[in-house]
C-alpha cells in the first residue's frame, strides 16, 4: 500500500515520508516533484486525496506496487549492484559520480548498495536517479561525512521497512543498513548493505562486525543478500570459521573467474596511488536462500574527460534466483 499519514493528524509527516509521498504521486501521475508537493500540501498530505483531486475523482481504485518494469523480467530473479563510490576523495568527484551513474543506468539493477557516499554525492545521485530509484539514506547522524545508501528500482521493488544497526565497537561509525523489500510478483527479500571497518589494524573489530552481519543474514526466513565493502581478507573469514552453511559467495559460485576476483586493484586502477601492486577482494556479495546466477565487475572505464575511474573500487553486479 502507499504511504499516507493518519487522516486525523494535522501534522506534517517526517521528511523521508514527505519525500516518498511526493515520489509516489509523481510516479503515478507522470508529473514532477514540485507539482506533487503542492497537491499533497493542499490535501493534508493524504496521497489518496491528492490523487483523487488530480484525477478529478477518477483516481486508480488500488494504489499497490506498480507492475514490474519489464514484462520480460523474471520476478524471482534479482539483479543487484554494490559499489564503494570513494565519495571522500574530492578529485574529479562530480565527473566520477556521473560516470558511476552512467554505469548504473546501463546495468539497470533492481537494487543498488552504495558505500562511502558523501552528502554532495547523494545530492547528485538523487537529482539524476530519483525518477528511477527510491533512496534509503543510511546516515546514522545528520552530519556524517560519509555513509551507505540503498537504491530500489521503482515499479520493481517496494520498500517495506528499513533499519540501521550501529556497530558498537566501530571507531569509524560503521553500520549495517537492513532494507526489507517486496519484489513485484515475487517474494520478500532482505537487503543488507554495509561498509565494514577499514585497514589491517582494525581486523579484530572487522571480524566482529562480519559475524554480526552474517548472523543477521542467516537468521532471515526470507531470501537475503549481504553486499558491500567488507574490507575483508580471506584469512579473517577463515578465522571466524568461514561462511555459514548455506551462504553462497557470488564470485566463487559463478566460477571464481580470476579477472573478476579483485575489486580493489592497484595494478589496474590508477585512482589507487602509492600502493605498489596491492590488490584485494574487499567487496563481496553473500547470498542466503538465493542462487547466484552471474557475477560481473563494472566501472572499468575512466570517467569521460578524465584519467580517473569512477572509484578506486570496481563495482559489482550480481544476478540471483530467489528461493522459497
mmCIF file of C-alpha atoms in Angstrom:
data_model
loop_
_atom_site.group_PDB
_atom_site.id
_atom_site.type_symbol
_atom_site.label_atom_id
_atom_site.label_comp_id
_atom_site.label_asym_id
_atom_site.label_seq_id
_atom_site.Cartn_x
_atom_site.Cartn_y
_atom_site.Cartn_z
ATOM 1 C CA UNK A 1 0.000 0.000 0.000
ATOM 2 C CA UNK A 2 1.068 3.600 -0.491
ATOM 3 C CA UNK A 3 2.313 5.720 2.379
ATOM 4 C CA UNK A 4 -0.093 8.197 3.948
ATOM 5 C CA UNK A 5 -0.228 9.850 7.376
ATOM 6 C CA UNK A 6 -3.215 9.276 9.627
ATOM 7 C CA UNK A 7 -6.188 11.273 8.372
ATOM 8 C CA UNK A 8 -6.865 12.630 11.859
ATOM 9 C CA UNK A 9 -3.391 14.112 12.162
ATOM 10 C CA UNK A 10 -2.808 17.709 11.104
ATOM 11 C CA UNK A 11 0.949 17.351 11.436
ATOM 12 C CA UNK A 12 3.358 17.391 8.516
ATOM 13 C CA UNK A 13 4.898 13.909 8.168
ATOM 14 C CA UNK A 14 8.647 13.427 8.713
ATOM 15 C CA UNK A 15 10.838 14.488 5.783
ATOM 16 C CA UNK A 16 11.533 10.942 4.478
ATOM 17 C CA UNK A 17 7.787 10.228 4.387
ATOM 18 C CA UNK A 18 7.095 13.547 2.624
ATOM 19 C CA UNK A 19 9.739 12.741 0.038
ATOM 20 C CA UNK A 20 8.360 9.238 -0.502
ATOM 21 C CA UNK A 21 4.810 10.568 -0.889
ATOM 22 C CA UNK A 22 5.999 13.127 -3.450
ATOM 23 C CA UNK A 23 7.868 10.431 -5.351
ATOM 24 C CA UNK A 24 4.822 8.150 -5.373
ATOM 25 C CA UNK A 25 2.486 10.939 -6.512
ATOM 26 C CA UNK A 26 4.850 11.957 -9.331
ATOM 27 C CA UNK A 27 5.310 8.321 -10.392
ATOM 28 C CA UNK A 28 1.569 7.607 -10.544
ATOM 29 C CA UNK A 29 0.560 10.876 -12.220
ATOM 30 C CA UNK A 30 3.540 11.374 -14.516
ATOM 31 C CA UNK A 31 4.143 14.853 -13.070
ATOM 32 C CA UNK A 32 7.128 16.385 -11.280
ATOM 33 C CA UNK A 33 8.075 16.768 -7.625
ATOM 34 C CA UNK A 34 7.082 20.451 -7.434
ATOM 35 C CA UNK A 35 3.506 19.714 -8.538
ATOM 36 C CA UNK A 36 3.415 16.688 -6.230
ATOM 37 C CA UNK A 37 4.466 18.829 -3.256
ATOM 38 C CA UNK A 38 1.762 21.416 -3.962
ATOM 39 C CA UNK A 39 -1.004 18.818 -4.334
ATOM 40 C CA UNK A 40 -0.019 16.909 -1.196
ATOM 41 C CA UNK A 41 0.251 20.084 0.896
ATOM 42 C CA UNK A 42 -3.187 21.183 -0.312
ATOM 43 C CA UNK A 43 -4.694 17.807 0.614
ATOM 44 C CA UNK A 44 -3.314 17.331 4.111
ATOM 45 C CA UNK A 45 -0.528 15.014 2.917
ATOM 46 C CA UNK A 46 -3.102 12.347 2.065
ATOM 47 C CA UNK A 47 -1.917 10.614 -1.096
ATOM 48 C CA UNK A 48 -5.346 9.117 -1.964
ATOM 49 C CA UNK A 49 -6.991 12.562 -1.554
ATOM 50 C CA UNK A 50 -4.311 14.281 -3.646
ATOM 51 C CA UNK A 51 -4.644 11.679 -6.391
ATOM 52 C CA UNK A 52 -8.433 11.933 -6.312
ATOM 53 C CA UNK A 53 -8.162 15.711 -6.726
ATOM 54 C CA UNK A 54 -5.617 15.340 -9.532
ATOM 55 C CA UNK A 55 -7.684 12.791 -11.448
ATOM 56 C CA UNK A 56 -10.965 14.634 -10.866
ATOM 57 C CA UNK A 57 -12.451 11.809 -8.828
ATOM 58 C CA UNK A 58 -11.171 9.085 -11.150
ATOM 59 C CA UNK A 59 -8.068 8.084 -9.225
ATOM 60 C CA UNK A 60 -6.958 4.465 -9.601
ATOM 61 C CA UNK A 61 -9.005 2.183 -7.361
ATOM 62 C CA UNK A 62 -5.930 0.486 -5.940
ATOM 63 C CA UNK A 63 -2.542 2.008 -5.329
ATOM 64 C CA UNK A 64 -0.425 -1.063 -4.778
ATOM 65 C CA UNK A 65 3.039 -1.752 -6.121
ATOM 66 C CA UNK A 66 3.241 -0.941 -9.849
ATOM 67 C CA UNK A 67 3.821 -3.742 -12.316
ATOM 68 C CA UNK A 68 7.347 -4.956 -12.939
ATOM 69 C CA UNK A 69 9.448 -2.620 -15.070
ATOM 70 C CA UNK A 70 9.570 -5.141 -17.899
ATOM 71 C CA UNK A 71 7.141 -7.945 -18.651
ATOM 72 C CA UNK A 72 10.145 -9.999 -19.774
ATOM 73 C CA UNK A 73 11.759 -9.889 -16.331
ATOM 74 C CA UNK A 74 11.517 -12.953 -14.135
ATOM 75 C CA UNK A 75 10.002 -11.715 -10.834
ATOM 76 C CA UNK A 76 12.002 -14.365 -8.975
ATOM 77 C CA UNK A 77 15.316 -13.011 -10.232
ATOM 78 C CA UNK A 78 17.051 -10.075 -8.606
ATOM 79 C CA UNK A 79 19.864 -8.013 -10.114
ATOM 80 C CA UNK A 80 21.925 -6.123 -7.532
ATOM 81 C CA UNK A 81 24.806 -3.668 -7.835
ATOM 82 C CA UNK A 82 27.205 -2.916 -4.973
ATOM 83 C CA UNK A 83 29.808 -0.158 -5.182
ATOM 84 C CA UNK A 84 32.051 1.872 -2.897
ATOM 85 C CA UNK A 85 31.959 5.260 -4.669
ATOM 86 C CA UNK A 86 35.004 6.761 -2.913
ATOM 87 C CA UNK A 87 33.000 9.884 -2.156
ATOM 88 C CA UNK A 88 35.615 11.127 0.314
ATOM 89 C CA UNK A 89 38.126 11.764 -2.469
ATOM 90 C CA UNK A 90 37.495 15.265 -3.828
ATOM 91 C CA UNK A 91 39.461 14.807 -7.047
ATOM 92 C CA UNK A 92 37.046 14.936 -10.018
ATOM 93 C CA UNK A 93 34.269 13.727 -7.719
ATOM 94 C CA UNK A 94 31.385 15.061 -9.824
ATOM 95 C CA UNK A 95 32.753 13.611 -13.069
ATOM 96 C CA UNK A 96 33.421 10.297 -11.333
ATOM 97 C CA UNK A 97 29.931 10.200 -9.824
ATOM 98 C CA UNK A 98 28.326 10.980 -13.179
ATOM 99 C CA UNK A 99 30.339 8.139 -14.711
ATOM 100 C CA UNK A 100 29.128 5.774 -11.976
ATOM 101 C CA UNK A 101 25.543 6.860 -12.673
ATOM 102 C CA UNK A 102 26.018 6.072 -16.372
ATOM 103 C CA UNK A 103 27.281 2.593 -15.459
ATOM 104 C CA UNK A 104 24.328 2.108 -13.128
ATOM 105 C CA UNK A 105 21.818 3.117 -15.787
ATOM 106 C CA UNK A 106 23.414 0.736 -18.256
ATOM 107 C CA UNK A 107 23.334 -2.192 -15.799
ATOM 108 C CA UNK A 108 19.713 -1.484 -14.751
ATOM 109 C CA UNK A 109 19.951 -3.200 -11.345
ATOM 110 C CA UNK A 110 16.835 -3.721 -9.276
ATOM 111 C CA UNK A 111 18.710 -2.737 -6.105
ATOM 112 C CA UNK A 112 21.911 -0.778 -5.548
ATOM 113 C CA UNK A 113 24.118 -0.919 -2.438
ATOM 114 C CA UNK A 114 26.385 2.123 -2.247
ATOM 115 C CA UNK A 115 29.149 2.731 0.265
ATOM 116 C CA UNK A 116 31.282 5.776 1.051
ATOM 117 C CA UNK A 117 28.577 8.124 -0.170
ATOM 118 C CA UNK A 118 29.198 11.786 0.709
ATOM 119 C CA UNK A 119 26.347 14.324 1.075
ATOM 120 C CA UNK A 120 27.180 16.103 -2.202
ATOM 121 C CA UNK A 121 27.419 12.749 -3.971
ATOM 122 C CA UNK A 122 23.999 11.753 -2.658
ATOM 123 C CA UNK A 123 22.501 15.050 -3.845
ATOM 124 C CA UNK A 124 23.755 14.405 -7.382
ATOM 125 C CA UNK A 125 22.561 10.796 -7.313
ATOM 126 C CA UNK A 126 19.101 11.883 -6.180
ATOM 127 C CA UNK A 127 18.873 14.589 -8.806
ATOM 128 C CA UNK A 128 19.743 12.248 -11.666
ATOM 129 C CA UNK A 129 18.164 8.994 -10.488
ATOM 130 C CA UNK A 130 15.146 9.807 -8.332
ATOM 131 C CA UNK A 131 12.788 9.252 -11.262
ATOM 132 C CA UNK A 132 14.060 5.673 -11.483
ATOM 133 C CA UNK A 133 15.023 4.734 -7.913
ATOM 134 C CA UNK A 134 13.780 5.185 -4.374
ATOM 135 C CA UNK A 135 16.570 6.113 -1.956
ATOM 136 C CA UNK A 136 17.148 4.732 1.541
ATOM 137 C CA UNK A 137 19.627 7.011 3.319
ATOM 138 C CA UNK A 138 21.942 5.136 5.704
ATOM 139 C CA UNK A 139 23.199 8.086 7.735
ATOM 140 C CA UNK A 140 23.494 7.405 11.460
ATOM 141 C CA UNK A 141 23.883 11.162 12.152
ATOM 142 C CA UNK A 142 22.795 14.163 10.036
ATOM 143 C CA UNK A 143 26.382 15.458 9.902
ATOM 144 C CA UNK A 144 28.029 12.179 8.794
ATOM 145 C CA UNK A 145 30.791 12.832 6.246
ATOM 146 C CA UNK A 146 30.127 9.527 4.500
ATOM 147 C CA UNK A 147 27.624 6.703 4.800
ATOM 148 C CA UNK A 148 25.809 3.931 2.933
ATOM 149 C CA UNK A 149 22.719 4.241 0.752
ATOM 150 C CA UNK A 150 20.453 1.640 -0.826
ATOM 151 C CA UNK A 151 18.515 2.349 -4.021
ATOM 152 C CA UNK A 152 15.378 0.446 -5.043
ATOM 153 C CA UNK A 153 14.083 0.343 -8.617
ATOM 154 C CA UNK A 154 10.637 1.893 -8.814
ATOM 155 C CA UNK A 155 7.996 -0.497 -10.076
ATOM 156 C CA UNK A 156 10.177 -3.488 -9.236
ATOM 157 C CA UNK A 157 10.886 -3.337 -5.504
ATOM 158 C CA UNK A 158 8.610 -1.948 -2.811
ATOM 159 C CA UNK A 159 10.184 -0.695 0.405
ATOM 160 C CA UNK A 160 8.666 -2.436 3.427
ATOM 161 C CA UNK A 161 10.917 -1.438 6.322
ATOM 162 C CA UNK A 162 14.435 -0.011 6.652
ATOM 163 C CA UNK A 163 16.547 -0.262 9.801
ATOM 164 C CA UNK A 164 20.064 0.811 10.717
ATOM 165 C CA UNK A 165 22.272 -1.186 13.093
ATOM 166 C CA UNK A 166 25.286 0.656 14.504
ATOM 167 C CA UNK A 167 28.339 -1.473 15.241
ATOM 168 C CA UNK A 168 29.051 -0.547 18.856
ATOM 169 C CA UNK A 169 32.795 -1.206 18.671
ATOM 170 C CA UNK A 170 33.362 0.766 15.482
ATOM 171 C CA UNK A 171 35.876 3.608 15.574
ATOM 172 C CA UNK A 172 34.673 4.707 12.122
ATOM 173 C CA UNK A 173 30.898 4.906 12.722
ATOM 174 C CA UNK A 174 30.272 1.841 10.562
ATOM 175 C CA UNK A 175 26.752 0.424 10.279
ATOM 176 C CA UNK A 176 24.596 -2.315 8.774
ATOM 177 C CA UNK A 177 21.724 -0.923 6.680
ATOM 178 C CA UNK A 178 18.951 -3.542 6.524
ATOM 179 C CA UNK A 179 16.181 -2.970 3.985
ATOM 180 C CA UNK A 180 13.203 -5.295 3.665
ATOM 181 C CA UNK A 181 11.560 -5.137 0.257
ATOM 182 C CA UNK A 182 8.780 -6.831 -1.679
ATOM 183 C CA UNK A 183 9.641 -7.874 -5.193
ATOM 184 C CA UNK A 184 6.893 -7.224 -7.736
ATOM 185 C CA UNK A 185 5.025 -10.528 -8.152
ATOM 186 C CA UNK A 186 7.784 -12.181 -6.135
ATOM 187 C CA UNK A 187 8.808 -12.849 -2.538
ATOM 188 C CA UNK A 188 10.047 -10.566 0.212
ATOM 189 C CA UNK A 189 13.811 -10.033 0.308
ATOM 190 C CA UNK A 190 16.195 -8.711 2.962
ATOM 191 C CA UNK A 191 18.968 -6.484 1.569
ATOM 192 C CA UNK A 192 21.961 -5.893 3.870
ATOM 193 C CA UNK A 193 24.317 -3.083 2.855
ATOM 194 C CA UNK A 194 27.482 -2.436 4.854
ATOM 195 C CA UNK A 195 30.946 -0.896 4.867
ATOM 196 C CA UNK A 196 32.980 -2.739 7.482
ATOM 197 C CA UNK A 197 35.903 -1.321 9.470
ATOM 198 C CA UNK A 198 38.921 -0.419 7.316
ATOM 199 C CA UNK A 199 42.659 -1.272 7.410
ATOM 200 C CA UNK A 200 44.611 -4.192 8.845
ATOM 201 C CA UNK A 201 44.895 -2.502 12.239
ATOM 202 C CA UNK A 202 41.166 -2.956 12.834
ATOM 203 C CA UNK A 203 40.896 -6.600 11.790
ATOM 204 C CA UNK A 204 39.515 -7.703 15.178
ATOM 205 C CA UNK A 205 36.641 -5.217 15.044
ATOM 206 C CA UNK A 206 36.004 -6.035 11.387
ATOM 207 C CA UNK A 207 35.647 -9.732 12.227
ATOM 208 C CA UNK A 208 33.133 -8.897 14.957
ATOM 209 C CA UNK A 209 31.161 -6.774 12.511
ATOM 210 C CA UNK A 210 31.241 -9.519 9.884
ATOM 211 C CA UNK A 211 29.993 -12.080 12.403
ATOM 212 C CA UNK A 212 27.082 -9.787 13.276
ATOM 213 C CA UNK A 213 26.233 -9.223 9.614
ATOM 214 C CA UNK A 214 26.374 -12.948 8.811
ATOM 215 C CA UNK A 215 24.176 -13.751 11.793
ATOM 216 C CA UNK A 216 21.602 -11.209 10.586
ATOM 217 C CA UNK A 217 21.800 -12.733 7.106
ATOM 218 C CA UNK A 218 21.254 -16.339 8.190
ATOM 219 C CA UNK A 219 18.504 -15.527 10.694
ATOM 220 C CA UNK A 220 16.320 -14.315 7.831
ATOM 221 C CA UNK A 221 13.406 -16.590 6.954
ATOM 222 C CA UNK A 222 13.286 -14.893 3.543
ATOM 223 C CA UNK A 223 15.870 -14.661 0.749
ATOM 224 C CA UNK A 224 18.622 -12.279 1.855
ATOM 225 C CA UNK A 225 21.774 -10.707 0.451
ATOM 226 C CA UNK A 226 24.753 -9.188 2.243
ATOM 227 C CA UNK A 227 26.604 -7.000 -0.256
ATOM 228 C CA UNK A 228 29.064 -4.198 0.310
ATOM 229 C CA UNK A 229 32.637 -3.194 1.018
ATOM 230 C CA UNK A 230 33.580 -5.748 3.659
ATOM 231 C CA UNK A 231 37.285 -4.755 3.641
ATOM 232 C CA UNK A 232 37.764 -8.484 4.061
ATOM 233 C CA UNK A 233 40.912 -10.587 3.870
ATOM 234 C CA UNK A 234 40.442 -14.327 3.300
ATOM 235 C CA UNK A 235 42.402 -15.146 6.470
ATOM 236 C CA UNK A 236 39.918 -13.120 8.514
ATOM 237 C CA UNK A 237 36.999 -15.088 7.112
ATOM 238 C CA UNK A 238 38.791 -18.332 7.931
ATOM 239 C CA UNK A 239 39.474 -17.053 11.455
ATOM 240 C CA UNK A 240 35.738 -16.825 12.198
ATOM 241 C CA UNK A 241 35.082 -20.289 10.778
ATOM 242 C CA UNK A 242 34.347 -19.409 7.160
ATOM 243 C CA UNK A 243 30.938 -18.764 5.676
ATOM 244 C CA UNK A 244 27.972 -20.359 7.458
ATOM 245 C CA UNK A 245 26.413 -23.369 5.750
ATOM 246 C CA UNK A 246 24.023 -22.267 3.033
ATOM 247 C CA UNK A 247 25.662 -18.875 2.402
ATOM 248 C CA UNK A 248 26.964 -18.570 -1.163
ATOM 249 C CA UNK A 249 29.709 -16.197 -2.294
ATOM 250 C CA UNK A 250 28.548 -14.903 -5.690
ATOM 251 C CA UNK A 251 32.046 -14.631 -7.183
ATOM 252 C CA UNK A 252 33.040 -18.131 -6.070
ATOM 253 C CA UNK A 253 29.712 -19.701 -7.003
ATOM 254 C CA UNK A 254 29.791 -18.180 -10.504
ATOM 255 C CA UNK A 255 33.122 -19.725 -11.443
ATOM 256 C CA UNK A 256 35.689 -17.728 -9.438
ATOM 257 C CA UNK A 257 36.940 -16.050 -12.611
ATOM 258 C CA UNK A 258 40.409 -14.532 -11.979
ATOM 259 C CA UNK A 259 39.640 -11.367 -13.948
ATOM 260 C CA UNK A 260 36.670 -10.663 -11.647
ATOM 261 C CA UNK A 261 38.414 -11.517 -8.381
ATOM 262 C CA UNK A 262 39.995 -8.304 -7.149
ATOM 263 C CA UNK A 263 37.636 -5.412 -6.521
ATOM 264 C CA UNK A 264 40.384 -3.055 -5.266
ATOM 265 C CA UNK A 265 43.353 -3.440 -7.591
ATOM 266 C CA UNK A 266 46.350 -1.108 -7.700
ATOM 267 C CA UNK A 267 47.667 -2.944 -10.773
ATOM 268 C CA UNK A 268 44.649 -1.872 -12.859
ATOM 269 C CA UNK A 269 43.070 1.148 -11.157
ATOM 270 C CA UNK A 270 45.109 4.359 -11.370
ATOM 271 C CA UNK A 271 42.934 6.006 -8.700
ATOM 272 C CA UNK A 272 44.940 3.975 -6.163
ATOM 273 C CA UNK A 273 48.245 5.715 -5.519
ATOM 274 C CA UNK A 274 51.436 4.594 -3.776
ATOM 275 C CA UNK A 275 50.203 1.077 -3.040
ATOM 276 C CA UNK A 276 52.563 -0.851 -5.309
ATOM 277 C CA UNK A 277 50.848 -3.911 -6.768
ATOM 278 C CA UNK A 278 48.409 -4.435 -3.900
ATOM 279 C CA UNK A 279 45.063 -5.962 -4.791
ATOM 280 C CA UNK A 280 42.272 -7.330 -2.624
ATOM 281 C CA UNK A 281 38.769 -8.765 -2.850
ATOM 282 C CA UNK A 282 37.359 -6.275 -0.373
ATOM 283 C CA UNK A 283 33.863 -6.143 -1.890
ATOM 284 C CA UNK A 284 31.638 -9.221 -1.797
ATOM 285 C CA UNK A 285 28.104 -10.480 -2.370
ATOM 286 C CA UNK A 286 26.960 -13.191 0.035
ATOM 287 C CA UNK A 287 23.619 -14.832 -0.722
ATOM 288 C CA UNK A 288 21.179 -16.649 1.566
ATOM 289 C CA UNK A 289 18.167 -18.542 0.209
ATOM 290 C CA UNK A 290 19.034 -17.296 -3.266
ATOM 291 C CA UNK A 291 21.184 -18.768 -6.028
ATOM 292 C CA UNK A 292 23.877 -16.619 -7.697
ATOM 293 C CA UNK A 293 23.492 -16.886 -11.474
ATOM 294 C CA UNK A 294 26.001 -14.313 -12.702
ATOM 295 C CA UNK A 295 28.716 -12.040 -11.305
ATOM 296 C CA UNK A 296 30.482 -9.159 -13.064
ATOM 297 C CA UNK A 297 32.756 -6.233 -12.273
ATOM 298 C CA UNK A 298 31.780 -2.810 -13.640
ATOM 299 C CA UNK A 299 33.254 0.690 -13.690
ATOM 300 C CA UNK A 300 36.331 -0.484 -15.581
ATOM 301 C CA UNK A 301 36.468 2.541 -17.907
ATOM 302 C CA UNK A 302 37.746 6.021 -16.939
ATOM 303 C CA UNK A 303 35.225 8.790 -16.416
ATOM 304 C CA UNK A 304 34.699 10.899 -19.546
ATOM 305 C CA UNK A 305 37.184 13.748 -19.848
ATOM 306 C CA UNK A 306 39.392 12.466 -17.018
ATOM 307 C CA UNK A 307 42.155 9.958 -16.409
ATOM 308 C CA UNK A 308 40.336 8.615 -13.355
ATOM 309 C CA UNK A 309 37.980 5.690 -12.934
ATOM 310 C CA UNK A 310 34.602 6.267 -11.250
ATOM 311 C CA UNK A 311 36.055 4.915 -7.988
ATOM 312 C CA UNK A 312 39.121 3.250 -6.529
ATOM 313 C CA UNK A 313 36.880 0.166 -6.191
ATOM 314 C CA UNK A 314 35.302 -1.683 -9.081
ATOM 315 C CA UNK A 315 31.553 -2.066 -8.857
ATOM 316 C CA UNK A 316 29.881 -5.476 -8.508
ATOM 317 C CA UNK A 317 26.761 -6.643 -10.335
ATOM 318 C CA UNK A 318 25.180 -9.965 -9.424
ATOM 319 C CA UNK A 319 22.098 -11.771 -10.703
ATOM 320 C CA UNK A 320 20.292 -14.033 -8.233
ATOM 321 C CA UNK A 321 17.477 -16.575 -8.381
ATOM 322 C CA UNK A 322 15.244 -16.198 -5.334
ATOM 323 C CA UNK A 323 14.259 -19.334 -3.445
ATOM 324 C CA UNK A 324 11.305 -20.091 -1.171
#
